[in-house]
Amino acid sequence: MTPAYAYGALAIAIVCEVIGTLFLQKSEQFSKLAPTLAMAVFYVGSFFFLSQALKLLPLGIAYAIWGGLGIVLTAVIGVVVLRQTLDTPAMVGIAMIVGGVVVVNTLSQSGGH
């Protein structure tokens, strides 16, 4: 497995997790069957692709990227698609998450990059 494949699988895992989370919102506490099933499919897909990335990437690095970027993308979609608002502390916190992901990917010697 190449690093490109591992990071590609991780990117797919992140996208699946974000889509699954959107369907979680749409499921209305699991009261709507179709969004609930879609959520489950995307979460399973997310964990499958995360497991593929873990064949090369260390767990801590992969999970930090998966969780961090998932949070950021979910917040962005919440603002853009769902018309939710973020206050200044939320934006600062999200910027700190982005900064952490950048540090892990550019300065850490722990990853498979």
C-alpha positions as MATLAB code, in Angstrom:
seq = 'MTPAYAYGALAIAIVCEVIGTLFLQKSEQFSKLAPTLAMAVFYVGSFFFLSQALKLLPLGIAYAIWGGLGIVLTAVIGVVVLRQTLDTPAMVGIAMIVGGVVVVNTLSQSGGH';
ca = [
       0.000    0.000    0.000;
       1.257    3.448   -0.884;
       0.868    6.597    1.215;
      -1.328    8.028   -1.551;
      -3.716    5.069   -1.208;
      -3.783    5.397    2.590;
      -4.507    9.124    2.471;
      -7.081    8.563   -0.286;
      -8.854    5.998    1.883;
      -8.681    8.439    4.792;
     -10.210   11.203    2.647;
     -13.071    8.893    1.627;
     -13.553    7.956    5.305;
     -13.818   11.630    6.237;
     -16.329   12.382    3.476;
     -18.441    9.349    4.453;
     -18.396   10.403    8.109;
     -19.517   13.938    7.257;
     -22.322   12.680    4.994;
     -23.358   10.201    7.685;
     -23.523   13.025   10.209;
     -25.725   15.066    7.866;
     -28.080   12.111    7.602;
     -28.012   11.816   11.401;
     -29.404   15.368   11.526;
     -32.010   14.491    8.883;
     -33.058   11.285   10.683;
     -34.751   13.388   13.396;
     -33.619   11.175   16.290;
     -33.986    7.992   14.181;
     -37.679    8.679   13.525;
     -37.228    8.744    9.726;
     -36.217    5.406    8.240;
     -34.480    6.455    4.998;
     -32.106    9.014    6.556;
     -31.398    6.606    9.422;
     -30.434    3.830    7.002;
     -28.337    6.227    4.904;
     -26.569    7.384    8.066;
     -25.730    3.799    9.003;
     -24.411    3.016    5.509;
     -22.161    6.076    5.461;
     -20.846    5.477    8.990;
     -20.024    1.853    8.120;
     -18.312    3.094    4.954;
     -16.378    5.634    6.974;
     -15.051    3.009    9.371;
     -14.245    0.638    6.503;
     -12.117    3.252    4.726;
     -10.554    4.368    8.004;
      -9.529    0.738    8.594;
      -7.930    0.688    5.135;
      -5.934    3.830    5.947;
      -4.754    2.197    9.177;
      -2.874   -0.422    7.154;
      -0.177    2.223    6.649;
      -0.930    5.205    8.882;
      -0.480    5.117   12.656;
      -3.775    5.099   14.566;
      -3.155    8.360   16.416;
      -2.258   10.265   13.249;
      -5.098    8.829   11.149;
      -7.677    9.368   13.884;
      -6.526   12.946   14.535;
      -6.871   13.790   10.846;
     -10.187   11.912   10.500;
     -11.698   13.525   13.581;
     -10.283   16.998   13.025;
     -11.192   17.368    9.389;
     -14.553   15.703    9.999;
     -15.351   18.340   12.625;
     -14.258   21.181   10.372;
     -16.162   19.940    7.307;
     -19.271   19.245    9.359;
     -19.155   22.779   10.778;
     -18.683   24.281    7.302;
     -21.608   22.278    5.902;
     -23.684   23.281    8.915;
     -23.083   26.933    8.068;
     -23.381   26.677    4.278;
     -26.097   24.042    3.837;
     -28.070   24.092    7.078;
     -27.723   27.877    7.587;
     -26.458   27.450   11.147;
     -24.276   30.137   12.708;
     -20.940   29.946   14.488;
     -19.892   32.455   17.118;
     -16.339   33.716   17.519;
     -15.238   31.092   20.094;
     -16.489   28.321   17.797;
     -14.547   29.743   14.846;
     -11.412   30.106   16.974;
     -11.741   26.512   18.144;
     -12.207   25.254   14.594;
      -9.151   27.238   13.483;
      -7.173   25.558   16.278;
      -8.307   22.141   15.010;
      -7.151   23.044   11.490;
      -3.852   24.205   12.945;
      -3.431   20.902   14.755;
      -4.064   18.911   11.600;
      -1.547   21.065    9.717;
       1.078   20.553   12.448;
       0.530   16.786   12.451;
       0.859   16.585    8.673;
       3.786   18.950    8.194;
       5.956   18.616   11.298;
       5.272   15.181   12.786;
       7.673   12.345   11.996;
       5.147    9.796   13.326;
       3.038    9.414   10.198;
       3.475    7.477    7.006;
       3.939   10.637    4.954;
];
